[in-house]
Coordinates of C-alpha atoms and ligand atoms in Angstrom, one line a residue:
X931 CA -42.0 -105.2 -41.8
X932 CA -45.8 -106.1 -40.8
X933 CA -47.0 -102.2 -41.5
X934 CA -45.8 -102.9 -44.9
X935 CA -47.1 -106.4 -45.5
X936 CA -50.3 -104.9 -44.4
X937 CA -50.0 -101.9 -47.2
X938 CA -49.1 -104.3 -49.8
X939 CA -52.4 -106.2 -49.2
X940 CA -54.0 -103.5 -49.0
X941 CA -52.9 -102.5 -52.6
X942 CA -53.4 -106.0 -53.7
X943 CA -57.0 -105.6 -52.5
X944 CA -57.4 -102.6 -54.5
X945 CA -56.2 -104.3 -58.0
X946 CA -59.8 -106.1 -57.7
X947 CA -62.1 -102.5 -58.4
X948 CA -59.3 -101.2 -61.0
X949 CA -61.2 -100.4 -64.1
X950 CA -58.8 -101.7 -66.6
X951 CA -60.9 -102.5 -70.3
X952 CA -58.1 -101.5 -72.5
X953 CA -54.7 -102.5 -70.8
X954 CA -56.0 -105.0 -68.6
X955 CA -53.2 -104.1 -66.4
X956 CA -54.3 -103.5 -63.3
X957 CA -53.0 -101.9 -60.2
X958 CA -53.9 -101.1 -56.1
X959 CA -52.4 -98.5 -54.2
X960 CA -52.5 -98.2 -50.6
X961 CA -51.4 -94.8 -49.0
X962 CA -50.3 -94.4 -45.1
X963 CA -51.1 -91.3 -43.7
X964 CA -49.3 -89.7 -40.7
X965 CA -52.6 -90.3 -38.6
X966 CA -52.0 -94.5 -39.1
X967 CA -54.8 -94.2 -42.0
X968 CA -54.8 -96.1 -45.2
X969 CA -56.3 -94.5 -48.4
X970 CA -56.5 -97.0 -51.3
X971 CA -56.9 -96.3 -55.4
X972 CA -56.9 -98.1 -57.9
X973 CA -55.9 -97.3 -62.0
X974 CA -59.1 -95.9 -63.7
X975 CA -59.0 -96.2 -67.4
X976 CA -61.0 -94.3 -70.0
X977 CA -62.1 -95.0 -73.7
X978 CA -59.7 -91.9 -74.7
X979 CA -56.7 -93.4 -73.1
X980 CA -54.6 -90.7 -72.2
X981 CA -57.2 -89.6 -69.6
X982 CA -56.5 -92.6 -67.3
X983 CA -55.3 -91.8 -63.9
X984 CA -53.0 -94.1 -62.1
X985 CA -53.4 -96.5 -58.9
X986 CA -51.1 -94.3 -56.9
X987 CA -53.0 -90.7 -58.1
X988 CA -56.5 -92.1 -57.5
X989 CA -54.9 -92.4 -53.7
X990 CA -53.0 -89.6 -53.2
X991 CA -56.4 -87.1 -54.7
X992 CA -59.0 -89.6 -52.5
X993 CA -56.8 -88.6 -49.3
X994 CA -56.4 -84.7 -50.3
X995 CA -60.1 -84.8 -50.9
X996 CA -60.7 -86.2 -47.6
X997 CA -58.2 -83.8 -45.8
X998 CA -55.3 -86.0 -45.8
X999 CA -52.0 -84.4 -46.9
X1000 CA -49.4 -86.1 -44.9
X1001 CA -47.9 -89.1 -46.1
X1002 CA -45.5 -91.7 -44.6
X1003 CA -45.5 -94.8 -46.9
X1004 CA -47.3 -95.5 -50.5
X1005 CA -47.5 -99.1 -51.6
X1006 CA -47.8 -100.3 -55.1
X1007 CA -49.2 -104.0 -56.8
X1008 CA -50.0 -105.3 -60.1
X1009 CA -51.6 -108.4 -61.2
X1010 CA -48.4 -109.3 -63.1
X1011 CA -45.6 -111.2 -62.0
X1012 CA -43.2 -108.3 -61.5
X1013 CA -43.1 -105.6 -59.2
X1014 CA -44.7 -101.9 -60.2
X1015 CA -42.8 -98.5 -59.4
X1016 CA -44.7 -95.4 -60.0
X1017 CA -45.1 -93.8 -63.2
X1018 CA -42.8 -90.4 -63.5
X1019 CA -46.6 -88.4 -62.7
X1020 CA -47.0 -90.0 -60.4
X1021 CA -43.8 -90.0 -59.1
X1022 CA -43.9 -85.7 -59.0
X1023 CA -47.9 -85.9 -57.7
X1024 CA -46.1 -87.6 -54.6
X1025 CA -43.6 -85.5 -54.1
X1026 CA -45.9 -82.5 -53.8
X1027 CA -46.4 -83.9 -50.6
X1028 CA -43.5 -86.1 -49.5
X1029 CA -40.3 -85.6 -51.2
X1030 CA -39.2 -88.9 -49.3
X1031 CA -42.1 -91.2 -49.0
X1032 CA -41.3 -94.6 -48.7
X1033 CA -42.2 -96.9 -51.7
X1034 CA -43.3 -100.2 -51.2
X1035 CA -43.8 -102.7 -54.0
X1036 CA -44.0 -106.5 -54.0
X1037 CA -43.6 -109.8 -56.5
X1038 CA -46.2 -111.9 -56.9
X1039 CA -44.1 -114.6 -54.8
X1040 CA -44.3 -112.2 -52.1
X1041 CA -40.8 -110.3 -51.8
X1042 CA -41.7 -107.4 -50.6
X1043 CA -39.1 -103.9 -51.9
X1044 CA -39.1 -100.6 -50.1
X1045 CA -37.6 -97.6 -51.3
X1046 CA -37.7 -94.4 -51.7
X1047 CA -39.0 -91.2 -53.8
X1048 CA -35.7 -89.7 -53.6
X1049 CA -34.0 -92.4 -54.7
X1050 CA -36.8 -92.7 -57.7
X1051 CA -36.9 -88.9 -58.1
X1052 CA -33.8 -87.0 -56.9
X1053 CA -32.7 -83.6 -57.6
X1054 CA -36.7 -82.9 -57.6
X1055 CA -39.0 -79.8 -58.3
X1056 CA -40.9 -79.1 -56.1
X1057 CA -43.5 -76.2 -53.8
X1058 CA -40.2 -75.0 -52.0
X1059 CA -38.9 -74.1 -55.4
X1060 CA -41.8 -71.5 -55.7
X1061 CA -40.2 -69.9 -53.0
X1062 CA -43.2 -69.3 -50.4
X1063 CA -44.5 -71.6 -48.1
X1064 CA -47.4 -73.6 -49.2
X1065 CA -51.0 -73.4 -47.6
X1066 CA -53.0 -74.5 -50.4
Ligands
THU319 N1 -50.6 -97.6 -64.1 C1 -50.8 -97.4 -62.8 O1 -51.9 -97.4 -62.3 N2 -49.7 -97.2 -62.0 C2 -48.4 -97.3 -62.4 O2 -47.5 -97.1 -61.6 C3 -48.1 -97.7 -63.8 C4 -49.3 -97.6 -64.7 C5 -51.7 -97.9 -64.9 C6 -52.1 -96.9 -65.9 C7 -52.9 -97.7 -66.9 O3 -54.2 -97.8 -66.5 C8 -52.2 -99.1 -66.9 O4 -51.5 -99.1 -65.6 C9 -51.3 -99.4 -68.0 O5 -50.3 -98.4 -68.1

């Protein structure tokens, strides 16, 4: 589908500002919002590694930030050969907000994958397990 062609470059766009020193592995993430926008990230790395954020959370807090909390589609690209899912964080930072978002990941030959987060992360926790509706 060309709304998901157009996330995927969007991603693959965002792979160029990834700050990567240590892994050199880098990733874009583009997030559609329900309002037709598109909030990129990219992975930020940091010299005490277990402080680096991922691709898809560097989107998902940019479009909070912003005032963006509904989300319809989040795709994912590397600048390896095979396609990138999202990290189990990242996986449960996305389902604070969309139990069902649509996942869209590419090869670098272009074949483009969509699923889903609850096919990547059923029987999920998540605010409704609180018990109260969320505001935030
Ligand atoms: N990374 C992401 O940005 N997204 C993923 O889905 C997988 C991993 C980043 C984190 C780290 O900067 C590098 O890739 C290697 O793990």
């Amino acid at each position: 589908m060309k709304v998901y062609q157009e996330l995927l470059e969007q991603a693959f766009k965002a792979t160029r500002l990834s700050y990567a020193p240590y892994s050199r592995f880098r990733v874009g993430a583009a997030l559609l919002t329900e309002d037709g926008a598109v909030v990129t990230g990219c992975n930020v790395e940091n010299a005490s590694y277990g402080l680096s954020n991922c691709a898809e959370r560097t989107a998902v807090f940019k479009a909070v930030s912003i005032g963006k909390r509904r989300f319809k589609a989040i795709a994912v690209v590397s600048n390896r050969r095979n396609p990138v899912y999202p990290c189990g964080a990242c996986r449960q930072v996305l389902r604070e907000f969309n139990k069902d978002i649509t996942i869209v990941v590419a090869n670098r030959r272009g074949r483009v994958m969509k699923t889903s987060l609850s096919k990547l992360l059923p029987k999920s926790f998540g605010p409704e397990d609180l018990g109260r509706r969320r505001r935030g």
